[in-house]
XYZ file of C-alpha atoms in Angstrom:
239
model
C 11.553 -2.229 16.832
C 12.140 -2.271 13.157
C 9.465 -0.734 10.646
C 7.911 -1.711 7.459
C 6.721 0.844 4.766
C 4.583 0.318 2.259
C 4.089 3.405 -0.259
C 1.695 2.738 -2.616
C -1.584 4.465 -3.723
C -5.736 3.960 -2.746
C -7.416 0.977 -3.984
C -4.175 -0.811 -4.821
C -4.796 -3.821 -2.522
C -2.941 -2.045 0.070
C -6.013 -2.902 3.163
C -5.423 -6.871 1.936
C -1.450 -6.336 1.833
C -1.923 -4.719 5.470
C -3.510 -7.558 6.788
C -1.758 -10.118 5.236
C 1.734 -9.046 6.542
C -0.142 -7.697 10.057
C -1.258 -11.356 10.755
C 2.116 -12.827 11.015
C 3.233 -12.935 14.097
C 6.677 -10.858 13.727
C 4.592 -8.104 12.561
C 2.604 -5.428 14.363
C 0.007 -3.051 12.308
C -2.484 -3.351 9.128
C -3.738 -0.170 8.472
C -3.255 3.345 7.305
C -1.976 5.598 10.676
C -1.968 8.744 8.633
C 1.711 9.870 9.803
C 4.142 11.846 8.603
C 7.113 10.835 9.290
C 9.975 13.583 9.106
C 11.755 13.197 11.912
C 12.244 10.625 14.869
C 9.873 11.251 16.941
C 7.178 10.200 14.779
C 8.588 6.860 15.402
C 7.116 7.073 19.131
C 4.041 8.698 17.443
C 3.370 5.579 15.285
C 3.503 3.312 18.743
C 1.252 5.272 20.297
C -1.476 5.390 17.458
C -1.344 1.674 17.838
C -1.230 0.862 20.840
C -4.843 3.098 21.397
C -6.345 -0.056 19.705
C -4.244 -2.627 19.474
C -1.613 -4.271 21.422
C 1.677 -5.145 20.328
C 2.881 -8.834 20.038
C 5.726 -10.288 22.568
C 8.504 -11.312 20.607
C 7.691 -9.383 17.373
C 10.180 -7.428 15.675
C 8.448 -4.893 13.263
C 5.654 -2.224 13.054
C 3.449 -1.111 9.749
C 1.896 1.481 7.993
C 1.615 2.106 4.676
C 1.433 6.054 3.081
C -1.098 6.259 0.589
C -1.486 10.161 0.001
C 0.877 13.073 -0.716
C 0.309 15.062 2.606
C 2.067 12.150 4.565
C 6.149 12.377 3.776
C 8.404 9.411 4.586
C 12.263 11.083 5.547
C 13.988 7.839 6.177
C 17.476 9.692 6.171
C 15.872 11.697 9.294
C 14.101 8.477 11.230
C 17.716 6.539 12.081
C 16.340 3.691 11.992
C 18.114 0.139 11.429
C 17.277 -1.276 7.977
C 14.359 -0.269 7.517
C 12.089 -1.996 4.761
C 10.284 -0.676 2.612
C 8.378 -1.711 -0.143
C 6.819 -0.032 -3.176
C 3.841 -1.317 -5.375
C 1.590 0.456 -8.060
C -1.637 -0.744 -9.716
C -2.498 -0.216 -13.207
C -4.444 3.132 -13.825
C -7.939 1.858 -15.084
C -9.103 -0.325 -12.533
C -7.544 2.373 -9.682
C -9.483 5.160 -11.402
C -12.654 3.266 -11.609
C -12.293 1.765 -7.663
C -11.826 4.854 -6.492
C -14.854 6.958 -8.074
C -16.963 3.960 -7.291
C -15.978 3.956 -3.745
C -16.247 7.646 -2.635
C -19.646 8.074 -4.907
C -20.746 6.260 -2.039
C -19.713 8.425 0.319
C -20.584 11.654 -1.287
C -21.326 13.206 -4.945
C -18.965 16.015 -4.773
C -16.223 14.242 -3.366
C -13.425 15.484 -5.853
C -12.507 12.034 -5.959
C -15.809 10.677 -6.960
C -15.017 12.337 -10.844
C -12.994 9.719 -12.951
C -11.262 13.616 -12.968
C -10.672 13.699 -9.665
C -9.739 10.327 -9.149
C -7.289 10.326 -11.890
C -5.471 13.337 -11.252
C -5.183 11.940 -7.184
C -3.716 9.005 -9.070
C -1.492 10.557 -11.466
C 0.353 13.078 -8.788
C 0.889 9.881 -6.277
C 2.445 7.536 -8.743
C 4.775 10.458 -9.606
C 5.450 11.590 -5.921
C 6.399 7.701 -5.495
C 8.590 7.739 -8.386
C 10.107 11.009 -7.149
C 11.233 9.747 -3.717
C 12.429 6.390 -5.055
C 15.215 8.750 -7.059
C 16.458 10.298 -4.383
C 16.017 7.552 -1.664
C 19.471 6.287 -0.098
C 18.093 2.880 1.128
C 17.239 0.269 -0.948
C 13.314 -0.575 -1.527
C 11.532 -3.544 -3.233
C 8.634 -2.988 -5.793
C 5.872 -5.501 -7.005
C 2.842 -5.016 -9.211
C -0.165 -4.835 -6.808
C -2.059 -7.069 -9.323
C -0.422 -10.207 -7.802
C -2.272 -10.013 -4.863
C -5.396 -11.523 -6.900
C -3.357 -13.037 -9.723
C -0.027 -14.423 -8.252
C -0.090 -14.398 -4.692
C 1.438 -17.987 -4.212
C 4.437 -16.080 -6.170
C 4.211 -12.848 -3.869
C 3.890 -13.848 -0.817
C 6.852 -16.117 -0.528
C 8.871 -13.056 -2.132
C 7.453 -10.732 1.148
C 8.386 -13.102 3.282
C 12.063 -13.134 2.007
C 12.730 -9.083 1.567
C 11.485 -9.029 5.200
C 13.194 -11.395 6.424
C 10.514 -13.445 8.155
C 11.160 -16.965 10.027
C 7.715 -18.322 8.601
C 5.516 -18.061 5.913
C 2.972 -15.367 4.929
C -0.499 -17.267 4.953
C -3.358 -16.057 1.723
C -5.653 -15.971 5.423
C -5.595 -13.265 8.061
C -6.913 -12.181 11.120
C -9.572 -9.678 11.439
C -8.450 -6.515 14.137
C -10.011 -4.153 16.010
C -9.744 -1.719 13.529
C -10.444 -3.755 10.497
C -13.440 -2.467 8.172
C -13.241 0.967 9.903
C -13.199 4.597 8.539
C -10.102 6.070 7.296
C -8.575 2.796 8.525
C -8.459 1.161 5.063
C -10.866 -0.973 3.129
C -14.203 -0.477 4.611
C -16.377 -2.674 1.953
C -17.559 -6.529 3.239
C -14.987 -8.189 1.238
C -11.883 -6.696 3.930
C -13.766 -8.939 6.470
C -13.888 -12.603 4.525
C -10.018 -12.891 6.132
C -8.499 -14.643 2.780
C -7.560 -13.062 -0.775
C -10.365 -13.108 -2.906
C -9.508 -13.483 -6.330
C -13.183 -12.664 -7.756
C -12.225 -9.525 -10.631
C -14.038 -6.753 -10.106
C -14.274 -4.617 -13.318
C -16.933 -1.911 -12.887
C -18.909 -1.837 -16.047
C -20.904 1.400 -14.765
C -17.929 3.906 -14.645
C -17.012 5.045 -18.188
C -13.738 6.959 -18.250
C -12.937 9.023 -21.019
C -10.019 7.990 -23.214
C -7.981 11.446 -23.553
C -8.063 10.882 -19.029
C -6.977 6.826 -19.128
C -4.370 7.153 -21.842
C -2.907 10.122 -19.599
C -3.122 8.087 -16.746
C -1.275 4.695 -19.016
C 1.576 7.131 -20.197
C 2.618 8.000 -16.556
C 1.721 4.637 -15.107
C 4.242 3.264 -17.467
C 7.142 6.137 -17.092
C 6.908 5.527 -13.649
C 6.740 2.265 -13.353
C 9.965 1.816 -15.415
C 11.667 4.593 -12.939
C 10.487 2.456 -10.263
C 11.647 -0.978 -11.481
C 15.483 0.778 -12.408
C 16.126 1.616 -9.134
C 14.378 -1.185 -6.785
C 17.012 -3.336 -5.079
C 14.999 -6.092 -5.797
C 10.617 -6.382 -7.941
C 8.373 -9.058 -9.041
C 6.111 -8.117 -11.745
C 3.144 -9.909 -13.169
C 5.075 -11.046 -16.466
């Protein structure tokens, strides 16, 4: 079975991406398995997370995930697999910072990732580590700005249906799985569960960040977003 990478960061649409290409019927997996995969055999590892919740589709020809976080590494020169794809997509630093404190000051106060601090320097070290492996990667990868999920996905979609390779369309509706909504399985808020892109903005007016963190943030968005764009075998971009 083939595999499908998506490297990205938190709160980058990456729970809606999951589901959209997991509902298709060539494609197994929606969510985050928290791998590392450095050699082979986390190949067989990958299976087996799914299959403890989720069963895979007859006549399907690729499995998921998506690395969101530093810990997990991606070795694709150690994996052997056959073309594998993988796809690469960044969201603008402002409304990532401000998702991501709003979301874990739900969970808990002293999360470090509850500060626009915290949530900012997460940010900032990802978008660099992504940058960083897309220099040295020897297979190709294709980037897009996250954004189009809510502002472009009749442009998008059709494009992520082509790089993979898919006989049919990718549909703006998906399926709701067993694991959908769930902890440390992706987007746990309601809207994960309305199974179609809503493209309602959300803008947080009650998280201020300071302008010394977001113009930090801006200056390595954009560095590594041009690094990213040089060397993808193929991107669609908002503009």
């Amino acid at each position: 079975m083939q595999r499908i990478f998506l490297l990205s960061h938190m709160r980058a649409f990456t729970s809606l991406a999951g589901h959209i290409l997991g509902s298709h019927p060539q494609i197994n997996g929606y969510y985050e398995m928290h791998i590392s995969y450095a050699d082979a055999a986390a190949l067989d590892r990958q299976i087996t997370v799914f299959q403890e919740n989720d069963i895979l589709k007859p006549n399907s020809r690729y499995l998921f995930d998506k690395l969101l976080h530093n810990d997990y590494a991606l070795k694709l020169e150690r994996l052997h697999l056959t073309n594998p794809k993988t796809l690469v997509s960044l969201l603008e630093p402002e409304q990532t910072i401000k998702s991501i404190v709003d979301l874990f000051a739900q969970k808990a106060a002293d999360d470090p990732y509850a500060s626009p601090a915290g949530a900012a320097n997460y940010y900032r070290k990802r978008i660099q580590a992504l940058a960083d492996f897309c220099r040295t990667a020897h297979s190709p990868y294709q980037y897009f700005d996250a954004e189009l999920f809510q502002h472009g996905p009749e442009r998008l979609l059709p494009k992520l249906a082509d790089w993979l390779e898919l006989d049919s369309p990718l549909s703006e509706h998906y399926q709701i799985f067993s694991q959908t909504g769930k902890p440390r399985k992706g987007d746990s808020s309601v809207h994960i569960h309305s199974g179609k892109i809503d493209r309602t903005p959300v803008t947080y007016p009650h998280i201020a960040l300071p302008e010394s963190l977001l113009g930090e943030a801006r200056t390595v968005y954009e560095r590594c977003r041009r690094d990213l764009l040089n060397r993808a075998a193929d991107a669609l971009t908002l503009t």
